[in-house]
Structures are given as C-alpha cells and as structure tokens.
CSV table of C-alpha atoms and ligand atoms in Angstrom, one decimal:
chain,number,residue,atom,x,y,z
A,1,UNK,CA,98.1,64.2,106.0
A,2,UNK,CA,97.4,66.4,102.9
A,3,UNK,CA,94.4,65.2,100.8
A,4,UNK,CA,95.0,63.1,97.7
A,5,UNK,CA,95.7,64.8,94.3
A,6,UNK,CA,93.3,64.1,91.4
A,7,UNK,CA,93.8,64.9,87.7
A,8,UNK,CA,90.0,64.9,87.2
A,9,UNK,CA,89.9,68.6,86.3
A,10,UNK,CA,93.2,68.8,84.5
A,11,UNK,CA,93.2,70.6,81.1
A,12,UNK,CA,96.4,70.1,79.1
A,13,UNK,CA,98.4,73.3,78.8
A,14,UNK,CA,96.0,75.2,81.1
A,15,UNK,CA,95.3,73.4,84.3
A,16,UNK,CA,97.5,70.9,86.2
A,17,UNK,CA,97.4,69.6,89.7
A,18,UNK,CA,100.7,69.1,91.6
A,19,UNK,CA,101.9,68.4,95.1
A,20,UNK,CA,102.9,71.8,96.4
A,21,UNK,CA,104.8,72.8,99.5
A,22,UNK,CA,104.6,70.1,102.1
A,23,UNK,CA,102.6,68.0,99.7
A,24,UNK,CA,99.6,70.3,99.7
A,25,UNK,CA,97.5,69.7,96.6
A,26,UNK,CA,98.1,72.7,94.3
A,27,UNK,CA,96.2,73.7,91.2
A,28,UNK,CA,98.4,75.4,88.6
A,29,UNK,CA,96.7,77.6,86.0
A,30,UNK,CA,98.7,78.6,82.9
A,31,UNK,CA,97.5,81.1,80.3
A,32,UNK,CA,98.8,80.8,76.8
A,33,UNK,CA,102.0,79.4,78.0
A,34,UNK,CA,103.0,82.5,80.0
A,35,UNK,CA,100.9,83.9,82.8
A,36,UNK,CA,100.6,81.5,85.7
A,37,UNK,CA,98.7,81.2,89.0
A,38,UNK,CA,99.0,78.6,91.7
A,39,UNK,CA,96.2,77.9,94.2
A,40,UNK,CA,96.6,75.4,97.1
A,41,UNK,CA,93.5,73.5,98.2
A,42,UNK,CA,94.5,74.7,101.7
A,43,UNK,CA,92.3,77.7,102.0
A,44,UNK,CA,91.7,77.9,98.2
A,45,UNK,CA,94.7,80.2,98.7
A,46,UNK,CA,96.3,81.8,95.6
A,47,UNK,CA,100.0,81.5,96.5
A,48,UNK,CA,101.5,83.0,93.4
A,49,UNK,CA,100.6,85.0,90.3
A,50,UNK,CA,103.0,85.8,87.5
A,51,UNK,CA,101.6,87.8,84.5
A,52,UNK,CA,102.5,87.3,80.9
A,53,UNK,CA,105.7,89.3,81.4
A,54,UNK,CA,106.8,86.9,84.1
A,55,UNK,CA,106.4,89.5,86.8
A,56,UNK,CA,105.5,88.0,90.2
A,57,UNK,CA,102.7,90.3,91.5
A,58,UNK,CA,102.1,88.7,94.9
A,59,UNK,CA,104.3,88.6,98.1
A,60,UNK,CA,104.9,85.3,99.7
A,61,UNK,CA,106.9,85.0,102.9
A,62,UNK,CA,110.0,82.8,102.7
A,63,UNK,CA,109.0,81.8,106.3
A,64,UNK,CA,105.4,81.0,105.4
A,65,UNK,CA,104.2,77.9,107.3
A,66,UNK,CA,102.3,75.4,105.2
A,67,UNK,CA,100.5,73.4,107.9
A,68,UNK,CA,96.9,72.3,108.2
A,69,UNK,CA,96.1,74.6,111.1
A,70,UNK,CA,98.0,77.6,109.9
A,71,UNK,CA,97.3,80.5,107.5
A,72,UNK,CA,99.8,81.0,104.8
A,73,UNK,CA,101.6,84.3,105.0
A,74,UNK,CA,101.3,85.9,101.6
A,75,UNK,CA,99.4,85.5,98.4
A,76,UNK,CA,95.6,85.9,98.8
A,77,UNK,CA,94.2,84.5,102.0
A,78,UNK,CA,90.4,84.0,101.8
A,79,UNK,CA,88.8,85.5,104.9
A,80,UNK,CA,85.4,84.0,105.9
A,81,UNK,CA,83.1,84.1,107.9
A,82,UNK,CA,84.8,86.7,110.1
A,83,UNK,CA,87.2,89.5,109.4
A,84,UNK,CA,89.9,90.0,112.1
A,85,UNK,CA,88.5,89.9,115.6
A,86,UNK,CA,85.0,91.1,114.6
A,87,UNK,CA,83.2,88.2,116.2
A,88,UNK,CA,83.7,85.0,118.4
A,89,UNK,CA,86.0,83.1,116.0
A,90,UNK,CA,89.7,83.0,115.8
A,91,UNK,CA,91.0,86.1,113.9
A,92,UNK,CA,90.0,86.0,110.2
A,93,UNK,CA,87.8,82.9,110.5
A,94,UNK,CA,88.3,79.3,109.4
A,95,UNK,CA,88.1,79.4,105.6
A,96,UNK,CA,91.8,80.2,105.1
A,97,UNK,CA,92.8,77.1,107.2
A,98,UNK,CA,90.3,74.7,105.8
A,99,UNK,CA,90.8,72.3,102.9
A,100,UNK,CA,88.6,73.3,99.9
A,101,UNK,CA,87.6,71.0,97.1
A,102,UNK,CA,88.5,71.7,93.4
A,103,UNK,CA,85.0,71.4,91.8
A,104,UNK,CA,85.6,72.7,88.3
A,105,UNK,CA,88.0,74.1,85.7
A,106,UNK,CA,87.5,75.7,82.3
A,107,UNK,CA,89.5,77.0,79.3
A,108,UNK,CA,87.2,79.6,77.8
A,109,UNK,CA,87.0,80.5,74.1
A,110,UNK,CA,88.7,83.8,74.9
A,111,UNK,CA,91.6,81.9,76.5
A,112,UNK,CA,90.7,82.7,80.1
A,113,UNK,CA,91.6,79.8,82.4
A,114,UNK,CA,89.5,79.3,85.5
A,115,UNK,CA,89.3,77.0,88.5
A,116,UNK,CA,86.5,76.9,91.1
A,117,UNK,CA,87.0,75.7,94.6
A,118,UNK,CA,84.2,75.0,97.2
A,119,UNK,CA,84.0,74.9,101.0
A,120,UNK,CA,80.9,73.7,102.8
A,121,UNK,CA,80.0,73.4,106.4
A,122,UNK,CA,81.2,70.3,108.4
A,123,UNK,CA,80.8,69.0,111.9
A,124,UNK,CA,84.1,70.9,112.6
A,125,UNK,CA,82.9,74.2,111.3
A,126,UNK,CA,79.4,73.8,112.8
A,127,UNK,CA,81.1,73.2,116.2
A,128,UNK,CA,82.5,76.8,116.1
A,129,UNK,CA,80.0,78.5,113.7
A,130,UNK,CA,76.6,76.8,114.0
A,131,UNK,CA,75.4,77.4,110.4
A,132,UNK,CA,75.1,75.6,107.1
A,133,UNK,CA,76.9,77.3,104.2
A,134,UNK,CA,78.6,76.9,100.9
A,135,UNK,CA,81.4,79.1,99.6
A,136,UNK,CA,82.5,78.9,96.0
A,137,UNK,CA,85.7,80.7,95.0
A,138,UNK,CA,86.6,81.1,91.3
A,139,UNK,CA,90.0,82.1,90.1
A,140,UNK,CA,90.3,83.5,86.5
A,141,UNK,CA,93.6,84.0,84.8
A,142,UNK,CA,94.4,85.9,81.6
A,143,UNK,CA,97.6,87.4,80.3
A,144,UNK,CA,97.7,90.4,82.7
A,145,UNK,CA,94.7,89.9,85.0
A,146,UNK,CA,93.8,87.7,87.9
A,147,UNK,CA,90.2,87.7,89.1
A,148,UNK,CA,89.0,86.2,92.4
A,149,UNK,CA,85.2,85.8,92.7
A,150,UNK,CA,83.5,84.5,95.8
A,151,UNK,CA,79.9,83.3,96.1
A,152,UNK,CA,78.6,82.7,99.7
A,153,UNK,CA,75.4,80.8,100.0
A,154,UNK,CA,73.1,80.3,103.0
A,155,UNK,CA,72.2,76.6,102.8
A,156,UNK,CA,70.7,76.7,106.3
A,157,UNK,CA,67.1,77.1,107.5
A,158,UNK,CA,68.0,80.1,109.5
A,159,UNK,CA,69.5,83.5,108.6
A,160,UNK,CA,73.1,84.3,109.4
A,161,UNK,CA,75.6,87.1,108.9
A,162,UNK,CA,79.3,87.1,107.8
A,163,UNK,CA,82.2,89.4,107.1
A,164,UNK,CA,84.7,88.5,104.4
A,165,UNK,CA,87.8,89.8,102.5
A,166,UNK,CA,90.5,88.8,100.0
A,167,UNK,CA,93.5,89.6,102.2
A,168,UNK,CA,95.9,90.2,99.3
A,169,UNK,CA,99.6,90.6,99.8
A,170,UNK,CA,101.1,92.5,96.8
A,171,UNK,CA,104.8,92.4,96.0
A,172,UNK,CA,106.4,95.8,95.8
A,173,UNK,CA,110.0,96.6,94.9
A,174,UNK,CA,110.3,99.2,97.6
A,175,UNK,CA,107.5,100.3,99.9
A,176,UNK,CA,109.0,103.7,100.3
A,177,UNK,CA,108.6,104.3,96.6
A,178,UNK,CA,105.1,102.8,96.5
A,179,UNK,CA,101.8,104.7,96.7
A,180,UNK,CA,98.1,103.7,96.7
A,181,UNK,CA,95.8,105.9,94.7
A,182,UNK,CA,92.0,106.2,94.9
A,183,UNK,CA,91.2,106.6,98.6
A,184,UNK,CA,91.3,110.4,98.9
A,185,UNK,CA,88.2,111.6,100.9
A,186,UNK,CA,87.3,108.1,102.1
A,187,UNK,CA,86.7,107.6,105.8
A,188,UNK,CA,88.8,104.9,107.4
A,189,UNK,CA,88.9,103.1,110.8
A,190,UNK,CA,92.4,103.2,112.1
A,191,UNK,CA,93.2,100.0,114.0
A,192,UNK,CA,96.2,101.7,115.5
A,193,UNK,CA,94.1,104.5,117.0
A,194,UNK,CA,91.3,102.4,118.7
A,195,UNK,CA,89.5,102.3,115.4
A,196,UNK,CA,89.1,106.1,115.4
A,197,UNK,CA,87.5,107.4,112.2
A,198,UNK,CA,89.6,109.7,109.9
A,199,UNK,CA,89.1,111.0,106.4
A,200,UNK,CA,92.0,110.2,103.9
A,201,UNK,CA,93.5,113.4,102.8
A,202,UNK,CA,96.0,112.1,100.2
A,203,UNK,CA,95.3,111.3,96.6
A,204,UNK,CA,98.4,109.1,96.7
A,205,UNK,CA,98.8,107.3,100.0
A,206,UNK,CA,102.4,106.7,101.0
A,207,UNK,CA,103.5,104.1,103.6
A,208,UNK,CA,106.2,105.2,106.0
A,209,UNK,CA,105.1,103.5,109.3
A,210,UNK,CA,102.8,100.7,110.4
A,211,UNK,CA,99.5,101.1,108.7
A,212,UNK,CA,96.4,99.1,109.6
A,213,UNK,CA,93.2,100.8,108.3
A,214,UNK,CA,89.8,99.8,107.0
A,215,UNK,CA,88.6,102.3,104.4
A,216,UNK,CA,84.8,102.3,104.3
A,217,UNK,CA,82.8,102.2,101.1
A,218,UNK,CA,85.9,102.9,99.0
A,219,UNK,CA,85.8,103.4,95.3
A,220,UNK,CA,85.8,100.3,93.2
A,221,UNK,CA,89.0,101.3,91.3
A,222,UNK,CA,92.3,101.6,93.1
A,223,UNK,CA,95.9,101.7,91.8
A,224,UNK,CA,99.1,100.5,93.5
A,225,UNK,CA,101.9,102.6,91.9
A,226,UNK,CA,105.3,100.8,92.3
A,227,UNK,CA,107.7,103.5,91.2
A,228,UNK,CA,110.9,101.4,91.4
A,229,UNK,CA,109.4,98.5,89.5
A,230,UNK,CA,107.8,101.0,87.0
A,231,UNK,CA,104.5,99.1,87.4
A,232,UNK,CA,100.9,99.8,88.2
A,233,UNK,CA,98.7,97.2,89.8
A,234,UNK,CA,95.0,98.1,89.3
A,235,UNK,CA,92.4,96.8,91.7
A,236,UNK,CA,88.8,96.6,90.4
A,237,UNK,CA,86.3,95.4,92.9
A,238,UNK,CA,82.6,94.6,92.9
A,239,UNK,CA,80.2,94.3,95.9
A,240,UNK,CA,83.2,94.5,98.2
A,241,UNK,CA,82.8,98.0,99.6
A,242,UNK,CA,85.6,98.1,102.2
A,243,UNK,CA,89.4,98.2,101.6
A,244,UNK,CA,92.0,97.3,104.1
A,245,UNK,CA,95.5,98.8,103.8
A,246,UNK,CA,98.1,97.0,106.0
A,247,UNK,CA,101.8,97.1,106.4
A,248,UNK,CA,103.3,95.8,109.6
A,249,UNK,CA,106.4,98.0,109.4
A,250,UNK,CA,109.5,97.3,111.6
A,251,UNK,CA,108.4,96.3,115.0
A,252,UNK,CA,105.4,94.1,114.0
A,253,UNK,CA,107.5,92.5,111.3
A,254,UNK,CA,109.9,91.4,114.0
A,255,UNK,CA,107.0,90.0,116.1
A,256,UNK,CA,105.6,87.9,113.2
A,257,UNK,CA,107.2,84.4,113.2
A,258,UNK,CA,106.4,83.7,109.6
A,259,UNK,CA,107.5,87.1,108.2
A,260,UNK,CA,111.0,88.3,107.5
A,261,UNK,CA,112.1,91.3,109.6
A,262,UNK,CA,112.8,93.3,106.5
A,263,UNK,CA,109.8,92.0,104.5
A,264,UNK,CA,107.7,95.1,105.3
A,265,UNK,CA,109.9,96.8,102.6
A,266,UNK,CA,108.6,94.5,99.8
A,267,UNK,CA,104.9,94.1,100.5
A,268,UNK,CA,101.7,95.9,100.8
A,269,UNK,CA,98.3,94.4,101.7
A,270,UNK,CA,95.4,96.0,99.9
A,271,UNK,CA,92.4,93.9,100.8
A,272,UNK,CA,88.8,94.1,99.5
A,273,UNK,CA,85.8,92.9,101.3
A,274,UNK,CA,82.7,93.4,103.4
A,275,UNK,CA,84.1,94.3,106.8
A,276,UNK,CA,82.4,97.1,108.7
A,277,UNK,CA,78.9,96.0,107.8
A,278,UNK,CA,78.3,92.3,108.0
A,279,UNK,CA,76.3,90.7,105.1
A,280,UNK,CA,73.1,89.1,106.3
A,281,UNK,CA,71.8,86.1,104.2
A,282,UNK,CA,68.3,84.6,104.6
A,283,UNK,CA,68.0,80.9,103.9
A,284,UNK,CA,68.6,80.2,100.2
A,285,UNK,CA,70.2,83.6,99.6
A,286,UNK,CA,73.6,84.2,98.0
A,287,UNK,CA,76.2,87.0,98.1
A,288,UNK,CA,78.5,87.5,95.2
A,289,UNK,CA,81.7,89.6,95.2
A,290,UNK,CA,84.8,89.8,93.1
A,291,UNK,CA,88.1,91.6,92.7
A,292,UNK,CA,90.1,91.8,89.5
A,293,UNK,CA,93.8,92.6,89.7
A,294,UNK,CA,95.4,94.1,86.5
A,295,UNK,CA,99.2,94.2,86.3
A,296,UNK,CA,100.9,96.4,83.8
A,297,UNK,CA,104.3,98.1,83.2
A,298,UNK,CA,104.2,101.9,83.1
B,301,TA6,O1,94.3,92.9,107.4
B,301,TA6,C1,94.9,93.5,108.4
B,301,TA6,C2,95.0,92.6,109.6
B,301,TA6,O2,93.8,92.5,110.3
B,301,TA6,C3,96.1,93.2,110.6
B,301,TA6,O3,95.5,93.7,111.8
B,301,TA6,C4,97.0,92.0,110.8
B,301,TA6,O4,96.6,91.3,112.0
B,301,TA6,C5,96.9,91.2,109.5
B,301,TA6,O5,95.5,91.3,109.3
B,301,TA6,C6,97.4,89.8,109.5
B,301,TA6,O6,96.6,89.0,110.3
B,301,TA6,P1,97.0,87.5,110.5
B,301,TA6,O7,96.0,86.8,111.3
B,301,TA6,O8,97.1,86.9,109.1
B,301,TA6,O9,98.4,87.5,111.1
C-alpha cells in the first residue's frame, strides 16, 4: 500500500505532491512555470527531468515496474549502501527500493526549487545491514540544471563503510551518434573483462557494444554529446570520484524484463559515485557528494 500523500511541503507554483504511477507519492518541482522534475518517495527516485525548453533529459523505461520491492528502470536510482555486488547485500543496496520521507522544500530567492528527502535505518534495514544511518537527498531544479546532493551520516556508535552512486539514465536520440567526453587517460575496471584494468584511449567515447565500466577517479566535468538531438548534457560532480558508463546493448536488453529490446539505442547510463574505494564514517561523521546535470542545445 503506497504511503499517504501530504501537502505539508507544497509551494504554490513550485512544489506539488501527486499520486504518481501505481499511486506512489510523487513530488513535482516546477521552475518558473517551465522546467520540471518529478521525484517519487519510492527510492527518492528522480523519474523525470524536463528543462526550460521542454526537453526530457532522462530515460524511463516504458516497462518500468513501480512496485515496493522493485527498482525503477530509468531516471536516477539512488545507490546506497552498496554499489552492484560489492558486498553482502542485494545488488545496488536497499535505498532505491525503500520509501523515503519528504522532509523539506524551498523556493530560493534565485528561483531555484529544492526538495529534500530522508531515509534512516529501520528494523528492516538493520536486519540486513546492522548499522544506524541517515541519508538526506536534495534535488535542486533551475531552468537548465538539475542537482542531486546526498549527505550520508553515521548515527551509530560504531564505524561503518558504504559505497554509493547516482545511477543516472540519460535519454539520447541515438546511441550510435552519442559520445561521452572527459574520460581520456582514465583507468577503468571493465565488468565485461573480469574487472580488468584498462586506460581509456579516447577523448570522445563512442558506444557500439555492451559497455559496463567503472572509471576510477574520473575528472569532475564530463559531457554527453548527443549529435542527433544537437544537445550537450554536462555532468559536474563533487566528492564522487568514480564514473560508471553502462549500456546493455542488444543481448542484455533482451534479458531485462523491464527494459525494451530496442531501448539500448535511446539511453546511456553515466553514473557518479564512490564505488572502488568505500567511504568509512566514524560515529557522528558525514559524507557529502553531489552531481549537477546541465542541459543545453548546441
Ligand atoms: O551500473 C552498471 C550496473 O552495475 C550494470 O552491471 C547493470 O547491472 C546495471 O547496473 C543495472 O543494474 P540493475 O540492478 O538496476 O538491473
């Protein structure tokens, strides 16, 4: 049963709460009557982001399953406390399938619209990850930018470590006419080659097969160049050293239930996070990381 919907944090013209897909409570941010972002409380998951030009920047599978125990295929899944299979938990951890609370909204003087979501430990999380924690995720919307900031706090009396990522699915007009700039010279782990280490040779990375790589300590500025859409999506990250580049291509697309067989053509995951080196937090310590996405026509 989806949680109840409250208007406690509504701001006329800027923040509204609605019943989203399958009744999931969804927060809708609107900037100056044009740019728009939707975030479901299920996973504090950004499910859509259109900029002031009306361009939808995120991929969302038409087969995405909105169910309490399932990760939504598309948008920005929040990965915590474990990336992939790098630990004892189910792949990518429990944050993306947990119900977060909306704990605050704001319409700033500069017009930026924000919403903050929180997830804290529970008997259910402690049963599988025996630590006390608090995560706060803030989404900030302006005319042509979307920022996602994550604060992870150790509220326990013992230290613990985590890995995390914003598993962002970008919409692209045609993957074969899309490149990713900024990774030349960066070492990556290739998940398709038993995590062998390789140095990226290309200034502009093209995708013409399944790609599943973790680029280590990548530059904080990257650009997705969508030639057919004549658009550039800039990714500006802070305190999130690693970058994942993933496209399932043909065969894996056919194996994914919640992903169209041809959808590999219209998406590219470029994910930012702390993946290779886990972050260790002492009691009372916090980790802060953020990524800003900037959409512009070329
Ligand atoms: O981010 C890349 C990756 O780890 C891939 O290996 C692939 O499994 C993808 O995440 C999707 O994972 P999911 O659990 O959402 O199906």
